[in-house]
Amino acid sequence: MHTVYLSLGSNLGNREENLHKAITEIGKLVGEVVRQSTFYVTEPWGFKSDNLFANAAVCCVTERSPREVLALTQEIERRMGRSKKSSGGNYSDRIIDIDILYYDDITIDDADLKIPHPHIKEREFVMKPLEEIFR
């Protein structure tokens, strides 16, 4: 079994409901959610929006590989209505965003998958929920 930490964010629709739904789907598809942070309300990061974010972090145990976790979290995003991922630093409002923060203690530096996530320490909306559940 592997330990994976994920960051979640939502700033469209019912943000808290979106986070709850995504966490439920993570539990079904990725692996058992063993720790979950409280929800934090934060300002958008990297772009301007009138919509505040709800953010959270979860820890789950999984038999899935890092690439499988990536594919499954992107599938959850699509099912919930997210049509495009941010790219090239161009961020926008989103129903749900799920990022892999850590997967065991491995490092991956591919174009489409970077573990640990390269911007963890720059983002308080990631660090605060992560610190709550990180062990």
mmCIF file of C-alpha atoms in Angstrom:
data_model
loop_
_atom_site.group_PDB
_atom_site.id
_atom_site.type_symbol
_atom_site.label_atom_id
_atom_site.label_comp_id
_atom_site.label_asym_id
_atom_site.label_seq_id
_atom_site.Cartn_x
_atom_site.Cartn_y
_atom_site.Cartn_z
ATOM 1 C CA MET A 1 0.000 0.000 0.000
ATOM 2 C CA HIS A 2 1.101 3.551 -0.734
ATOM 3 C CA THR A 3 0.369 6.825 1.028
ATOM 4 C CA VAL A 4 -0.754 9.740 -1.119
ATOM 5 C CA TYR A 5 -1.546 13.310 -0.081
ATOM 6 C CA LEU A 6 -3.933 15.322 -2.237
ATOM 7 C CA SER A 7 -4.927 18.977 -2.259
ATOM 8 C CA LEU A 8 -8.467 19.964 -3.258
ATOM 9 C CA GLY A 9 -9.937 23.324 -4.187
ATOM 10 C CA SER A 10 -13.254 24.661 -5.450
ATOM 11 C CA ASN A 11 -14.510 28.175 -6.148
ATOM 12 C CA LEU A 12 -17.627 27.588 -8.252
ATOM 13 C CA GLY A 13 -21.046 26.411 -7.147
ATOM 14 C CA ASN A 14 -21.453 24.979 -3.666
ATOM 15 C CA ARG A 15 -17.760 24.792 -2.800
ATOM 16 C CA GLU A 16 -18.107 22.687 0.342
ATOM 17 C CA GLU A 17 -20.452 20.234 -1.375
ATOM 18 C CA ASN A 18 -17.962 19.976 -4.251
ATOM 19 C CA LEU A 19 -15.160 19.118 -1.820
ATOM 20 C CA HIS A 20 -17.289 16.529 -0.025
ATOM 21 C CA LYS A 21 -18.255 14.914 -3.344
ATOM 22 C CA ALA A 22 -14.644 14.834 -4.564
ATOM 23 C CA ILE A 23 -13.428 13.305 -1.286
ATOM 24 C CA THR A 24 -16.132 10.632 -1.512
ATOM 25 C CA GLU A 25 -15.068 9.830 -5.082
ATOM 26 C CA ILE A 26 -11.399 9.711 -4.067
ATOM 27 C CA GLY A 27 -12.358 7.162 -1.421
ATOM 28 C CA LYS A 28 -14.158 5.051 -4.004
ATOM 29 C CA LEU A 29 -11.645 5.265 -6.856
ATOM 30 C CA VAL A 30 -8.201 6.098 -5.476
ATOM 31 C CA GLY A 31 -8.125 4.543 -2.025
ATOM 32 C CA GLU A 32 -9.340 4.790 1.547
ATOM 33 C CA VAL A 33 -9.236 8.348 2.875
ATOM 34 C CA VAL A 34 -7.540 7.984 6.253
ATOM 35 C CA ARG A 35 -7.153 11.678 7.139
ATOM 36 C CA GLN A 36 -8.974 14.804 6.019
ATOM 37 C CA SER A 37 -8.357 18.428 6.914
ATOM 38 C CA THR A 38 -11.008 20.933 7.760
ATOM 39 C CA PHE A 39 -12.104 23.208 4.914
ATOM 40 C CA TYR A 40 -10.386 26.575 4.522
ATOM 41 C CA VAL A 41 -11.758 29.601 2.667
ATOM 42 C CA THR A 42 -9.046 31.419 0.727
ATOM 43 C CA GLU A 43 -8.483 34.073 -1.906
ATOM 44 C CA PRO A 44 -7.721 32.927 -5.470
ATOM 45 C CA TRP A 45 -4.010 32.379 -6.127
ATOM 46 C CA GLY A 46 -2.386 33.223 -9.447
ATOM 47 C CA PHE A 47 -5.421 34.928 -10.982
ATOM 48 C CA LYS A 48 -8.189 37.409 -10.184
ATOM 49 C CA SER A 49 -11.702 36.236 -9.385
ATOM 50 C CA ASP A 50 -14.654 37.397 -7.329
ATOM 51 C CA ASN A 51 -15.082 33.802 -6.131
ATOM 52 C CA LEU A 52 -13.326 32.649 -2.975
ATOM 53 C CA PHE A 53 -11.981 29.095 -2.772
ATOM 54 C CA ALA A 54 -12.735 26.318 -0.347
ATOM 55 C CA ASN A 55 -9.599 24.197 0.099
ATOM 56 C CA ALA A 56 -8.799 20.943 1.866
ATOM 57 C CA ALA A 57 -6.204 18.187 1.963
ATOM 58 C CA VAL A 58 -6.650 14.452 2.312
ATOM 59 C CA CYS A 59 -4.384 11.507 2.926
ATOM 60 C CA CYS A 60 -5.330 8.173 1.470
ATOM 61 C CA VAL A 61 -3.818 4.733 1.160
ATOM 62 C CA THR A 62 -3.845 3.199 -2.279
ATOM 63 C CA GLU A 63 -2.652 0.297 -4.348
ATOM 64 C CA ARG A 64 -2.691 2.559 -7.398
ATOM 65 C CA SER A 65 0.466 3.812 -9.103
ATOM 66 C CA PRO A 66 1.164 7.568 -9.275
ATOM 67 C CA ARG A 67 0.007 7.641 -12.914
ATOM 68 C CA GLU A 68 -3.186 5.796 -12.016
ATOM 69 C CA VAL A 69 -3.834 8.270 -9.192
ATOM 70 C CA LEU A 70 -3.326 11.135 -11.649
ATOM 71 C CA ALA A 71 -5.715 9.601 -14.187
ATOM 72 C CA LEU A 72 -8.352 8.884 -11.537
ATOM 73 C CA THR A 73 -8.221 12.353 -9.981
ATOM 74 C CA GLN A 74 -8.522 13.904 -13.440
ATOM 75 C CA GLU A 75 -11.488 11.624 -14.118
ATOM 76 C CA ILE A 76 -13.140 12.823 -10.894
ATOM 77 C CA GLU A 77 -12.582 16.418 -12.014
ATOM 78 C CA ARG A 78 -14.159 15.678 -15.426
ATOM 79 C CA ARG A 79 -17.143 13.886 -13.892
ATOM 80 C CA MET A 80 -17.747 16.877 -11.658
ATOM 81 C CA GLY A 81 -17.755 19.235 -14.636
ATOM 82 C CA ARG A 82 -14.215 20.520 -14.981
ATOM 83 C CA SER A 83 -13.499 20.784 -18.677
ATOM 84 C CA LYS A 84 -9.863 21.943 -18.709
ATOM 85 C CA LYS A 85 -6.815 21.942 -16.476
ATOM 86 C CA SER A 86 -4.715 25.021 -15.869
ATOM 87 C CA SER A 87 -1.622 25.182 -18.019
ATOM 88 C CA GLY A 88 1.328 27.487 -18.386
ATOM 89 C CA GLY A 89 0.421 29.410 -15.249
ATOM 90 C CA ASN A 90 -2.995 30.375 -16.631
ATOM 91 C CA TYR A 91 -5.450 29.714 -13.823
ATOM 92 C CA SER A 92 -9.212 30.135 -13.832
ATOM 93 C CA ASP A 93 -12.299 29.482 -11.733
ATOM 94 C CA ARG A 94 -13.027 25.793 -11.248
ATOM 95 C CA ILE A 95 -15.641 23.469 -9.832
ATOM 96 C CA ILE A 96 -12.920 21.198 -8.475
ATOM 97 C CA ASP A 97 -9.162 20.947 -8.612
ATOM 98 C CA ILE A 98 -7.293 17.933 -7.260
ATOM 99 C CA ASP A 99 -3.496 17.930 -7.085
ATOM 100 C CA ILE A 100 -1.153 15.170 -5.987
ATOM 101 C CA LEU A 101 1.130 16.636 -3.329
ATOM 102 C CA TYR A 102 3.093 13.587 -2.184
ATOM 103 C CA TYR A 103 3.142 9.903 -3.037
ATOM 104 C CA ASP A 104 5.160 7.960 -0.472
ATOM 105 C CA ASP A 105 8.618 9.529 -0.618
ATOM 106 C CA ILE A 106 9.097 9.264 -4.372
ATOM 107 C CA THR A 107 10.076 12.027 -6.767
ATOM 108 C CA ILE A 108 8.699 12.268 -10.299
ATOM 109 C CA ASP A 109 9.672 15.107 -12.616
ATOM 110 C CA ASP A 110 7.772 14.504 -15.845
ATOM 111 C CA ALA A 111 6.114 17.189 -17.962
ATOM 112 C CA ASP A 112 2.618 16.139 -16.879
ATOM 113 C CA LEU A 113 3.329 14.826 -13.368
ATOM 114 C CA LYS A 114 5.556 16.332 -10.711
ATOM 115 C CA ILE A 115 5.758 14.752 -7.264
ATOM 116 C CA PRO A 116 6.192 16.315 -4.813
ATOM 117 C CA HIS A 117 4.031 19.095 -6.218
ATOM 118 C CA PRO A 118 6.453 21.932 -7.067
ATOM 119 C CA HIS A 119 4.410 24.779 -5.537
ATOM 120 C CA ILE A 120 3.450 23.312 -2.158
ATOM 121 C CA LYS A 121 5.484 25.717 -0.040
ATOM 122 C CA GLU A 122 4.385 28.783 -2.032
ATOM 123 C CA ARG A 123 0.716 28.189 -1.349
ATOM 124 C CA GLU A 124 -0.673 28.729 2.123
ATOM 125 C CA PHE A 125 -3.997 27.282 0.930
ATOM 126 C CA VAL A 126 -2.110 24.001 0.438
ATOM 127 C CA MET A 127 0.262 24.185 3.405
ATOM 128 C CA LYS A 128 -2.313 24.920 6.097
ATOM 129 C CA PRO A 129 -4.628 21.959 5.374
ATOM 130 C CA LEU A 130 -1.621 19.713 4.694
ATOM 131 C CA GLU A 131 0.021 20.574 8.016
ATOM 132 C CA GLU A 132 -3.221 19.591 9.729
ATOM 133 C CA ILE A 133 -3.068 16.006 8.422
ATOM 134 C CA PHE A 134 0.619 15.388 7.601
ATOM 135 C CA ARG A 135 2.302 12.693 9.674
#
